[in-house]
Amino acid sequence: MFKKILIANRGEIACRIIRACKELGVKTVAVHSEADKDCMHVKLADQSICIGPASASESYLNIPSIIAAAEISGADAVHPGYGFLAENTYFAEVCEACGLKFIGPSKESIEKMGDKIKAIELMKKSGVPVVPGSDGPVNPDDSKIFQLAKKIGYPVIIKATAGGGGKGMRIAKNDDELKNAVTMAQTEAKAAFGNEEVYIEKYIEEPHHIEFQILGDKFGNVAYLPERDCSIQRRHQKLVEESPSPFINEKLRKIMGKAARKAAMAVKYVTAGTVEFLVDKKGKFYFMEMNTRIQVEHPVTEIITGIDLVKEQIKLAAGQRLSVHSDKIKIRGHAIECRINAEDPDKDFIPSPGVIGKLFLPGGPGIRIDSHVYSGYEIPPYYDSLIAKIIALGADRQETVLRMARALGEVEIENIKNTSSLHSKIMANEAFQKGGVSTDFLQKHIFKD
Ligand code: ADP
């Protein structure tokens, strides 16, 4: 096992990783920007090092600073969390070259799954179903895009090869919209990822986003865990996640789980990752992408399986043998996670940074809170707006929805506009309560006026 892990991240996920390390008896080093000196992850770690000014490019994305901090502190491994450098092959390579274990898959696995076009190609070869599409990058000035869209059938979606966080995506319903949609997607992709390459895919109507957590060891063993349904999204970004999915049955769970395992095996996947699928109305499923890191929504899987994914991830990175077997996992009830963001849902979700006054986060039976905020904490304007995750576990879906609604009602974050009221509306919605809604739920049922 590692002796000291440097956590190259901030906020709730840094706190989550530090907690796992403590339970494993591993020392921790927090890194932070000048703006984050009072953040909870700095307080929880055994040691902390400032790595630069507030802007992420000068701190949490600053590879030389992070590596220097690891060397100074004598860390033997680096945990990247999610976002920032988590899926950066260069960072993984530099860590390994400096004798630091990167807690994630190999740089080759990240590379193969990082480029969405290449990943789709590989999945096709491996026998994992994919969405019909352009099989390569497209260009708005090439008239072939019209033939291609005709062959695929409208509507189509234009997506960024380097995509993430729902950015760089455009839908086109006909030839008139296509050229402009490709141009817009390219512009957005260039701004968000510094890479304007985009491709075309069939737009699956009323889809369900269903993903599988994967764990793999260096001996080639891969387990899939019960699925997460992440169909409640705003602008292609997840808001609520639950497990098990109210949309799929035991039979489909097994088939999709095995496809997810196949996808992971195709890249010799080690540690924790997620294979994402879209499922159409008829239950036909398609590979969308693989995220080669721990995800925001991992706690729903943890609480219904009783498996600590972050500890498993660290143990697998340390070279231990996989101790989880897909067929032996028991689903213990139903779990839902709500992401509480410091954003104003009444003002088009504009960020709401500032100093938190009184703070009360819910508790009671079956409630877990993953957060880094406290009363008097100043939410900086520089990073993503996630301030807390509320995760509820109940005996069944109905109890969990009622439990989450009860917990949301307890939330008090003085001075900070946040999304808890939106989540309360979702929990109270009849269609949501019935279960099995698709990714257009918010437009159809919550923002319909
Ligand atoms: P990102 O990497 O930006 O998160 P994904 O490829 O994971 O992008 O897609 C994010 C979301 O966008 C999906 O959960 C789904 O709601 C929507 N989406 C992506 N591809 C399609 C598609 N072919 N048809 C319909 N919706 C899609």
Short mmCIF file of C-alpha atoms and ligand atoms in Angstrom, two decimals:
data_model
loop_
_atom_site.label_atom_id
_atom_site.label_comp_id
_atom_site.label_asym_id
_atom_site.label_seq_id
_atom_site.Cartn_x
_atom_site.Cartn_y
_atom_site.Cartn_z
CA MET A 1 0.00 0.00 0.00
CA PHE A 2 1.05 3.60 -0.56
CA LYS A 3 2.53 5.58 2.33
CA LYS A 4 1.45 9.08 1.33
CA ILE A 5 -1.02 10.19 -1.35
CA LEU A 6 -1.13 13.69 -2.81
CA ILE A 7 -4.65 14.69 -3.83
CA ALA A 8 -4.47 16.82 -6.98
CA ASN A 9 -7.95 18.27 -6.56
CA ARG A 10 -10.14 20.37 -4.30
CA GLY A 11 -13.56 20.53 -2.66
CA GLU A 12 -15.84 17.61 -1.94
CA ILE A 13 -13.95 15.00 -3.96
CA ALA A 14 -10.64 15.90 -2.28
CA CYS A 15 -12.37 15.46 1.11
CA ARG A 16 -13.82 12.13 -0.03
CA ILE A 17 -10.38 10.84 -1.08
CA ILE A 18 -8.71 12.03 2.14
CA ARG A 19 -11.36 10.15 4.15
CA ALA A 20 -10.66 6.95 2.19
CA CYS A 21 -6.90 7.36 2.73
CA LYS A 22 -7.37 7.83 6.47
CA GLU A 23 -9.36 4.62 6.68
CA LEU A 24 -6.59 2.84 4.79
CA GLY A 25 -3.91 4.25 7.11
CA VAL A 26 -2.32 6.29 4.31
CA LYS A 27 -1.00 9.83 4.95
CA THR A 28 -2.43 12.64 2.81
CA VAL A 29 -1.17 15.82 1.18
CA ALA A 30 -3.68 18.44 0.06
CA VAL A 31 -2.76 20.96 -2.60
CA HIS A 32 -4.64 24.22 -2.90
CA SER A 33 -4.78 27.50 -4.74
CA GLU A 34 -4.42 30.83 -2.93
CA ALA A 35 -8.22 31.16 -3.05
CA ASP A 36 -8.71 27.77 -1.39
CA LYS A 37 -6.50 28.10 1.67
CA ASP A 38 -9.57 27.77 3.94
CA CYS A 39 -11.23 24.97 2.00
CA MET A 40 -12.17 21.88 4.00
CA HIS A 41 -9.84 19.53 2.12
CA VAL A 42 -6.87 21.60 3.36
CA LYS A 43 -8.07 21.19 6.94
CA LEU A 44 -8.69 17.45 6.66
CA ALA A 45 -5.33 16.48 5.13
CA ASP A 46 -2.21 15.68 7.17
CA GLN A 47 -0.25 18.26 5.19
CA SER A 48 -1.06 20.99 2.67
CA ILE A 49 0.85 22.90 0.03
CA CYS A 50 -0.17 26.00 -1.92
CA ILE A 51 0.39 25.41 -5.63
CA GLY A 52 -0.47 28.78 -7.13
CA PRO A 53 -2.95 31.61 -7.67
CA ALA A 54 -6.72 31.22 -7.86
CA SER A 55 -7.10 30.47 -11.55
CA ALA A 56 -7.23 26.72 -12.21
CA SER A 57 -4.68 26.97 -15.03
CA GLU A 58 -2.13 28.33 -12.55
CA SER A 59 -2.96 25.89 -9.73
CA TYR A 60 -5.02 22.70 -10.11
CA LEU A 61 -3.95 22.36 -13.77
CA ASN A 62 -0.36 23.39 -13.11
CA ILE A 63 1.52 20.11 -13.56
CA PRO A 64 5.03 21.36 -12.53
CA SER A 65 3.63 22.81 -9.28
CA ILE A 66 1.75 19.63 -8.42
CA ILE A 67 4.73 17.40 -9.14
CA ALA A 68 6.99 19.70 -7.08
CA ALA A 69 4.50 19.48 -4.18
CA ALA A 70 4.56 15.68 -4.40
CA GLU A 71 8.36 15.61 -4.36
CA ILE A 72 8.66 18.07 -1.47
CA SER A 73 6.12 16.19 0.62
CA GLY A 74 7.54 12.76 -0.17
CA ALA A 75 4.26 11.42 -1.60
CA ASP A 76 4.46 8.12 -3.46
CA ALA A 77 1.13 8.39 -5.32
CA VAL A 78 -1.19 11.02 -6.77
CA HIS A 79 -4.99 10.85 -6.81
CA PRO A 80 -6.44 13.16 -9.47
CA GLY A 81 -10.13 13.00 -8.40
CA TYR A 82 -12.44 14.07 -11.25
CA GLY A 83 -12.19 17.06 -13.60
CA PHE A 84 -8.91 19.06 -13.71
CA LEU A 85 -6.11 16.57 -14.62
CA ALA A 86 -8.03 13.33 -14.02
CA GLU A 87 -8.14 12.33 -17.69
CA ASN A 88 -4.97 14.02 -18.84
CA THR A 89 -2.60 11.42 -20.33
CA TYR A 90 0.37 13.75 -20.12
CA PHE A 91 -0.16 14.20 -16.37
CA ALA A 92 -0.45 10.43 -15.87
CA GLU A 93 2.77 9.99 -17.83
CA VAL A 94 4.67 12.69 -15.91
CA CYS A 95 3.57 11.21 -12.56
CA GLU A 96 4.83 7.77 -13.52
CA ALA A 97 8.09 9.22 -14.93
CA CYS A 98 8.68 10.94 -11.60
CA GLY A 99 8.13 7.73 -9.66
CA LEU A 100 4.65 8.70 -8.47
CA LYS A 101 1.85 6.16 -8.93
CA PHE A 102 -1.06 7.77 -10.79
CA ILE A 103 -4.24 6.47 -9.14
CA GLY A 104 -6.16 5.69 -12.29
CA PRO A 105 -5.79 3.52 -15.37
CA SER A 106 -2.68 3.40 -17.56
CA LYS A 107 -1.99 6.31 -19.88
CA GLU A 108 -2.77 3.96 -22.80
CA SER A 109 -6.27 3.23 -21.43
CA ILE A 110 -6.96 6.96 -20.91
CA GLU A 111 -5.72 7.68 -24.42
CA LYS A 112 -7.87 5.00 -26.05
CA MET A 113 -11.05 6.15 -24.30
CA GLY A 114 -10.26 9.90 -24.26
CA ASP A 115 -10.79 10.44 -27.96
CA LYS A 116 -14.46 9.65 -28.48
CA ILE A 117 -14.11 8.76 -32.17
CA LYS A 118 -11.28 6.32 -31.47
CA ALA A 119 -13.17 4.87 -28.50
CA ILE A 120 -16.27 4.25 -30.64
CA GLU A 121 -14.13 2.58 -33.29
CA LEU A 122 -12.57 0.30 -30.71
CA MET A 123 -15.96 -0.56 -29.19
CA LYS A 124 -17.32 -1.49 -32.60
CA LYS A 125 -14.37 -3.85 -33.11
CA SER A 126 -14.93 -5.32 -29.64
CA GLY A 127 -18.59 -6.06 -30.29
CA VAL A 128 -20.04 -3.36 -28.00
CA PRO A 129 -23.08 -1.66 -29.63
CA VAL A 130 -22.52 2.01 -30.59
CA VAL A 131 -24.78 4.82 -31.86
CA PRO A 132 -24.78 4.98 -35.70
CA GLY A 133 -22.64 7.93 -36.72
CA SER A 134 -20.01 9.51 -38.95
CA ASP A 135 -17.16 7.16 -37.93
CA GLY A 136 -14.79 10.13 -37.97
CA PRO A 137 -14.52 13.91 -37.74
CA VAL A 138 -16.72 16.15 -39.92
CA ASN A 139 -16.30 19.58 -41.43
CA PRO A 140 -19.13 22.11 -42.05
CA ASP A 141 -17.85 22.98 -45.54
CA ASP A 142 -17.87 19.42 -46.77
CA SER A 143 -21.11 18.63 -48.61
CA LYS A 144 -20.71 14.99 -47.58
CA ILE A 145 -22.21 15.87 -44.18
CA PHE A 146 -25.65 16.08 -45.83
CA GLN A 147 -25.39 12.60 -47.34
CA LEU A 148 -24.12 11.32 -44.03
CA ALA A 149 -26.99 12.86 -42.04
CA LYS A 150 -29.45 11.47 -44.57
CA LYS A 151 -27.97 8.01 -44.16
CA ILE A 152 -28.02 8.22 -40.34
CA GLY A 153 -31.48 9.84 -40.36
CA TYR A 154 -32.48 13.12 -38.67
CA PRO A 155 -32.37 14.28 -35.94
CA VAL A 156 -28.60 14.05 -35.52
CA ILE A 157 -26.34 15.30 -32.74
CA ILE A 158 -22.96 16.89 -33.32
CA LYS A 159 -20.48 16.12 -30.55
CA ALA A 160 -16.90 17.10 -29.71
CA THR A 161 -14.24 14.39 -29.96
CA ALA A 162 -12.67 15.77 -26.78
CA GLY A 163 -16.12 16.32 -25.20
CA GLY A 164 -17.00 16.48 -21.54
CA GLY A 165 -19.54 18.14 -19.27
CA GLY A 166 -22.12 18.24 -22.06
CA LYS A 167 -20.19 20.97 -23.89
CA GLY A 168 -19.80 21.28 -27.66
CA MET A 169 -23.06 19.47 -28.49
CA ARG A 170 -25.66 20.61 -31.04
CA ILE A 171 -28.74 18.95 -32.44
CA ALA A 172 -29.82 19.33 -36.09
CA LYS A 173 -33.27 18.32 -37.23
CA ASN A 174 -32.83 18.92 -40.95
CA ASP A 175 -30.41 19.97 -43.71
CA ASP A 176 -31.07 23.67 -43.01
CA GLU A 177 -29.83 23.33 -39.45
CA LEU A 178 -26.93 20.97 -40.10
CA LYS A 179 -24.14 23.21 -41.40
CA ASN A 180 -24.72 25.83 -38.75
CA ALA A 181 -24.91 23.20 -36.00
CA VAL A 182 -21.55 21.72 -37.05
CA THR A 183 -19.95 25.19 -37.12
CA MET A 184 -21.38 26.09 -33.70
CA ALA A 185 -20.29 22.78 -32.17
CA GLN A 186 -16.77 23.32 -33.54
CA THR A 187 -16.60 26.83 -32.06
CA GLU A 188 -17.83 25.60 -28.67
CA ALA A 189 -15.46 22.62 -28.71
CA LYS A 190 -12.50 24.84 -29.57
CA ALA A 191 -13.34 27.21 -26.69
CA ALA A 192 -13.95 24.44 -24.15
CA PHE A 193 -11.27 21.89 -25.06
CA GLY A 194 -8.82 23.67 -27.38
CA ASN A 195 -9.75 21.07 -30.01
CA GLU A 196 -12.42 21.80 -32.61
CA GLU A 197 -12.85 18.27 -33.90
CA VAL A 198 -16.51 17.17 -33.94
CA TYR A 199 -18.46 14.16 -35.22
CA ILE A 200 -22.06 13.31 -36.04
CA GLU A 201 -24.21 10.73 -34.30
CA LYS A 202 -27.83 9.68 -34.54
CA TYR A 203 -29.82 11.61 -31.95
CA ILE A 204 -31.58 8.99 -29.86
CA GLU A 205 -35.00 10.40 -28.98
CA GLU A 206 -36.18 10.33 -25.36
CA PRO A 207 -33.10 8.40 -24.26
CA HIS A 208 -32.14 7.14 -20.84
CA HIS A 209 -28.59 7.69 -19.62
CA ILE A 210 -27.52 4.49 -17.91
CA GLU A 211 -23.96 3.83 -16.82
CA PHE A 212 -22.00 1.03 -15.21
CA GLN A 213 -19.29 1.34 -12.61
CA ILE A 214 -16.29 -0.82 -13.43
CA LEU A 215 -13.44 -2.03 -11.24
CA GLY A 216 -10.40 -3.72 -12.76
CA ASP A 217 -7.10 -5.09 -11.50
CA LYS A 218 -3.69 -5.47 -13.12
CA PHE A 219 -4.27 -9.22 -13.47
CA GLY A 220 -6.99 -8.66 -16.07
CA ASN A 221 -10.01 -9.17 -13.77
CA VAL A 222 -12.88 -6.73 -14.35
CA ALA A 223 -16.13 -6.48 -12.37
CA TYR A 224 -19.20 -4.43 -13.25
CA LEU A 225 -21.40 -3.03 -10.51
CA PRO A 226 -25.15 -2.26 -10.59
CA GLU A 227 -26.07 0.59 -12.94
CA ARG A 228 -26.67 4.25 -12.24
CA ASP A 229 -29.50 6.03 -14.02
CA CYS A 230 -28.44 9.62 -14.75
CA SER A 231 -31.32 10.66 -16.99
CA ILE A 232 -32.22 13.77 -14.99
CA GLN A 233 -30.02 16.33 -16.72
CA ARG A 234 -29.91 20.02 -17.53
CA ARG A 235 -28.14 20.91 -20.77
CA HIS A 236 -26.68 17.38 -20.92
CA GLN A 237 -25.25 17.72 -17.41
CA LYS A 238 -26.36 15.38 -14.65
CA LEU A 239 -28.41 16.70 -11.74
CA VAL A 240 -29.87 13.60 -10.08
CA GLU A 241 -28.54 10.04 -10.18
CA GLU A 242 -30.11 6.88 -8.89
CA SER A 243 -29.46 3.18 -8.57
CA PRO A 244 -30.90 0.79 -9.54
CA SER A 245 -32.47 2.28 -12.66
CA PRO A 246 -36.26 2.27 -12.63
CA PHE A 247 -36.13 1.81 -16.42
CA ILE A 248 -34.21 -1.44 -16.90
CA ASN A 249 -34.88 -4.96 -15.66
CA GLU A 250 -32.60 -7.66 -14.28
CA LYS A 251 -32.09 -9.24 -17.70
CA LEU A 252 -31.03 -5.99 -19.39
CA ARG A 253 -28.85 -5.13 -16.36
CA LYS A 254 -26.86 -8.30 -16.93
CA ILE A 255 -26.54 -7.84 -20.69
CA MET A 256 -25.46 -4.20 -20.34
CA GLY A 257 -23.15 -4.97 -17.43
CA LYS A 258 -21.38 -7.61 -19.49
CA ALA A 259 -21.06 -5.16 -22.41
CA ALA A 260 -19.54 -2.64 -19.99
CA ARG A 261 -17.07 -5.24 -18.79
CA LYS A 262 -16.18 -6.03 -22.41
CA ALA A 263 -15.57 -2.31 -23.06
CA ALA A 264 -13.25 -2.06 -20.05
CA MET A 265 -11.39 -5.23 -21.00
CA ALA A 266 -10.79 -3.89 -24.51
CA VAL A 267 -8.52 -1.23 -22.97
CA LYS A 268 -7.08 -3.46 -20.21
CA TYR A 269 -8.72 -1.25 -17.64
CA VAL A 270 -7.25 -1.04 -14.13
CA THR A 271 -8.85 0.80 -11.11
CA ALA A 272 -12.29 2.50 -11.17
CA GLY A 273 -14.05 3.73 -14.30
CA THR A 274 -17.51 4.15 -15.80
CA VAL A 275 -18.98 2.95 -19.07
CA GLU A 276 -21.86 5.18 -20.20
CA PHE A 277 -24.71 4.01 -22.41
CA LEU A 278 -27.80 5.55 -23.93
CA VAL A 279 -30.89 3.35 -23.86
CA ASP A 280 -33.77 4.07 -26.24
CA LYS A 281 -37.51 3.69 -25.61
CA LYS A 282 -37.41 0.06 -26.67
CA GLY A 283 -34.53 -0.86 -24.38
CA LYS A 284 -31.92 -0.94 -27.14
CA PHE A 285 -28.62 0.30 -25.74
CA TYR A 286 -25.60 2.04 -27.24
CA PHE A 287 -22.11 2.77 -25.88
CA MET A 288 -21.57 6.50 -25.46
CA GLU A 289 -18.23 6.88 -23.72
CA MET A 290 -16.02 5.64 -20.92
CA ASN A 291 -14.95 7.95 -18.12
CA THR A 292 -11.55 6.87 -16.89
CA ARG A 293 -11.83 8.23 -13.34
CA ILE A 294 -13.99 8.24 -10.23
CA GLN A 295 -17.24 10.10 -10.90
CA VAL A 296 -19.29 12.66 -9.00
CA GLU A 297 -22.15 10.17 -8.67
CA HIS A 298 -20.10 7.24 -7.29
CA PRO A 299 -21.76 7.39 -3.82
CA VAL A 300 -25.10 5.99 -5.06
CA THR A 301 -23.29 2.80 -6.04
CA GLU A 302 -21.39 2.76 -2.76
CA ILE A 303 -24.49 2.93 -0.61
CA ILE A 304 -26.51 0.31 -2.44
CA THR A 305 -23.63 -2.16 -2.68
CA GLY A 306 -21.74 -1.40 0.53
CA ILE A 307 -18.51 -1.20 -1.51
CA ASP A 308 -16.20 1.74 -0.84
CA LEU A 309 -15.22 2.61 -4.41
CA VAL A 310 -12.48 5.08 -3.54
CA LYS A 311 -10.75 2.62 -1.22
CA GLU A 312 -11.09 -0.09 -3.87
CA GLN A 313 -9.68 2.28 -6.49
CA ILE A 314 -6.63 3.01 -4.32
CA LYS A 315 -6.08 -0.68 -3.51
CA LEU A 316 -6.31 -1.63 -7.19
CA ALA A 317 -3.84 1.14 -8.11
CA ALA A 318 -1.49 -0.26 -5.46
CA GLY A 319 -1.53 -3.56 -7.36
CA GLN A 320 -3.93 -5.54 -5.18
CA ARG A 321 -6.17 -8.23 -6.63
CA LEU A 322 -9.84 -7.40 -7.31
CA SER A 323 -12.01 -8.54 -4.40
CA VAL A 324 -15.39 -7.71 -5.98
CA HIS A 325 -17.33 -10.22 -8.06
CA SER A 326 -20.27 -8.95 -10.16
CA ASP A 327 -22.46 -11.98 -9.48
CA LYS A 328 -22.01 -11.74 -5.71
CA ILE A 329 -23.03 -8.10 -5.33
CA LYS A 330 -26.30 -7.58 -3.48
CA ILE A 331 -28.42 -4.48 -4.15
CA ARG A 332 -29.45 -3.13 -0.74
CA GLY A 333 -32.53 -1.02 -1.46
CA HIS A 334 -32.57 2.12 -3.60
CA ALA A 335 -30.28 5.15 -3.70
CA ILE A 336 -30.66 8.69 -5.07
CA GLU A 337 -28.12 11.52 -5.21
CA CYS A 338 -28.95 15.22 -5.68
CA ARG A 339 -26.17 17.60 -6.66
CA ILE A 340 -26.53 20.88 -4.78
CA ASN A 341 -24.91 23.64 -6.82
CA ALA A 342 -24.32 27.24 -5.76
CA GLU A 343 -26.42 28.55 -8.65
CA ASP A 344 -29.66 30.49 -8.84
CA PRO A 345 -32.31 28.24 -10.45
CA ASP A 346 -34.61 31.27 -10.84
CA LYS A 347 -32.00 33.27 -12.80
CA ASP A 348 -30.89 30.80 -15.46
CA PHE A 349 -28.56 29.06 -13.01
CA ILE A 350 -26.08 31.91 -12.68
CA PRO A 351 -23.34 31.03 -10.18
CA SER A 352 -23.84 32.28 -6.63
CA PRO A 353 -20.43 32.53 -4.95
CA GLY A 354 -19.94 34.26 -1.59
CA VAL A 355 -19.67 33.71 2.15
CA ILE A 356 -22.02 31.12 3.66
CA GLY A 357 -23.88 32.42 6.71
CA LYS A 358 -25.86 29.92 8.74
CA LEU A 359 -25.51 26.40 7.38
CA PHE A 360 -27.57 23.33 8.04
CA LEU A 361 -27.12 20.22 5.95
CA PRO A 362 -29.59 17.37 6.48
CA GLY A 363 -29.08 14.18 8.45
CA GLY A 364 -31.18 11.44 9.96
CA PRO A 365 -31.74 7.88 8.77
CA GLY A 366 -30.36 6.92 5.37
CA ILE A 367 -28.81 10.29 4.51
CA ARG A 368 -25.19 10.79 3.51
CA ILE A 369 -23.67 14.20 2.78
CA ASP A 370 -20.48 14.64 0.75
CA SER A 371 -19.44 18.28 1.01
CA HIS A 372 -16.57 20.61 1.74
CA VAL A 373 -18.53 23.66 2.90
CA TYR A 374 -19.11 25.04 6.39
CA SER A 375 -20.62 28.14 7.99
CA GLY A 376 -18.33 31.13 7.28
CA TYR A 377 -16.76 29.41 4.24
CA GLU A 378 -16.40 31.59 1.17
CA ILE A 379 -17.39 29.82 -2.04
CA PRO A 380 -14.85 31.06 -4.59
CA PRO A 381 -16.07 32.09 -8.06
CA TYR A 382 -13.25 30.29 -9.89
CA TYR A 383 -14.27 26.63 -9.86
CA ASP A 384 -17.33 24.48 -10.49
CA SER A 385 -20.39 25.27 -8.44
CA LEU A 386 -20.97 21.90 -6.75
CA ILE A 387 -21.12 22.53 -3.01
CA ALA A 388 -22.76 19.39 -1.63
CA LYS A 389 -24.13 16.03 -2.62
CA ILE A 390 -27.07 14.62 -0.72
CA ILE A 391 -27.34 10.87 -1.04
CA ALA A 392 -30.38 9.01 0.26
CA LEU A 393 -30.76 5.27 0.81
CA GLY A 394 -34.15 3.66 1.41
CA ALA A 395 -35.63 0.18 1.40
CA ASP A 396 -37.27 0.88 -1.97
CA ARG A 397 -37.58 3.74 -4.48
CA GLN A 398 -40.67 5.23 -2.90
CA GLU A 399 -39.07 5.45 0.54
CA THR A 400 -35.90 6.94 -0.99
CA VAL A 401 -37.79 9.65 -2.90
CA LEU A 402 -39.72 10.63 0.24
CA ARG A 403 -36.51 10.53 2.30
CA MET A 404 -34.70 12.77 -0.21
CA ALA A 405 -37.66 15.20 -0.25
CA ARG A 406 -37.54 15.32 3.55
CA ALA A 407 -33.76 15.89 3.54
CA LEU A 408 -33.99 18.66 0.91
CA GLY A 409 -36.53 20.43 3.09
CA GLU A 410 -33.93 20.63 5.87
CA VAL A 411 -31.25 22.36 3.76
CA GLU A 412 -30.29 25.85 4.88
CA ILE A 413 -27.39 27.64 3.18
CA GLU A 414 -27.70 31.27 4.19
CA ASN A 415 -26.66 33.92 1.61
CA ILE A 416 -26.10 31.40 -1.17
CA LYS A 417 -28.62 30.72 -3.91
CA ASN A 418 -28.61 27.01 -4.56
CA THR A 419 -30.39 24.27 -6.45
CA SER A 420 -32.06 22.49 -3.51
CA SER A 421 -35.45 24.03 -4.39
CA LEU A 422 -35.20 22.60 -7.92
CA HIS A 423 -34.46 19.17 -6.48
CA SER A 424 -37.50 19.48 -4.19
CA LYS A 425 -39.64 20.14 -7.29
CA ILE A 426 -38.16 17.09 -9.00
CA MET A 427 -38.85 14.82 -6.00
CA ALA A 428 -42.44 16.09 -5.86
CA ASN A 429 -43.07 15.55 -9.57
CA GLU A 430 -45.50 12.79 -10.45
CA ALA A 431 -43.61 11.59 -13.55
CA PHE A 432 -40.38 11.39 -11.57
CA GLN A 433 -42.12 9.56 -8.75
CA LYS A 434 -43.48 7.06 -11.25
CA GLY A 435 -39.89 6.48 -12.47
CA GLY A 436 -38.23 5.68 -15.77
CA VAL A 437 -38.16 9.23 -17.21
CA SER A 438 -35.84 10.17 -20.10
CA THR A 439 -33.21 12.92 -20.46
CA ASP A 440 -35.82 15.49 -21.60
CA PHE A 441 -37.60 15.25 -18.22
CA LEU A 442 -36.68 18.74 -17.04
CA GLN A 443 -37.90 20.42 -20.24
CA LYS A 444 -41.07 18.36 -20.33
CA HIS A 445 -42.09 18.44 -16.70
CA ILE A 446 -40.26 21.15 -14.73
CA PHE A 447 -39.41 24.06 -17.07
CA LYS A 448 -42.44 23.59 -19.29
CA ASP A 449 -43.86 27.15 -18.91
P1 ADP B 1 -20.08 14.51 -22.11
O1 ADP B 1 -18.79 13.76 -22.24
O2 ADP B 1 -19.98 15.93 -22.53
O3 ADP B 1 -20.73 14.31 -20.78
P2 ADP B 1 -21.75 12.46 -23.32
O4 ADP B 1 -21.34 11.83 -24.59
O5 ADP B 1 -21.52 11.68 -22.05
O6 ADP B 1 -21.03 13.88 -23.21
O7 ADP B 1 -23.26 12.89 -23.39
C1 ADP B 1 -23.87 13.66 -22.37
C2 ADP B 1 -25.38 13.63 -22.54
O8 ADP B 1 -25.75 14.14 -23.83
C3 ADP B 1 -26.01 12.25 -22.49
O9 ADP B 1 -26.24 11.81 -21.18
C4 ADP B 1 -27.30 12.49 -23.25
O10 ADP B 1 -28.25 13.14 -22.45
C5 ADP B 1 -26.87 13.46 -24.35
N1 ADP B 1 -26.48 12.72 -25.58
C6 ADP B 1 -25.25 12.41 -25.99
N2 ADP B 1 -25.27 11.72 -27.16
C7 ADP B 1 -26.56 11.59 -27.50
C8 ADP B 1 -27.27 10.96 -28.59
N3 ADP B 1 -26.62 10.34 -29.59
N4 ADP B 1 -28.61 11.02 -28.60
C9 ADP B 1 -29.28 11.64 -27.60
N5 ADP B 1 -28.70 12.25 -26.57
C10 ADP B 1 -27.36 12.23 -26.49
#
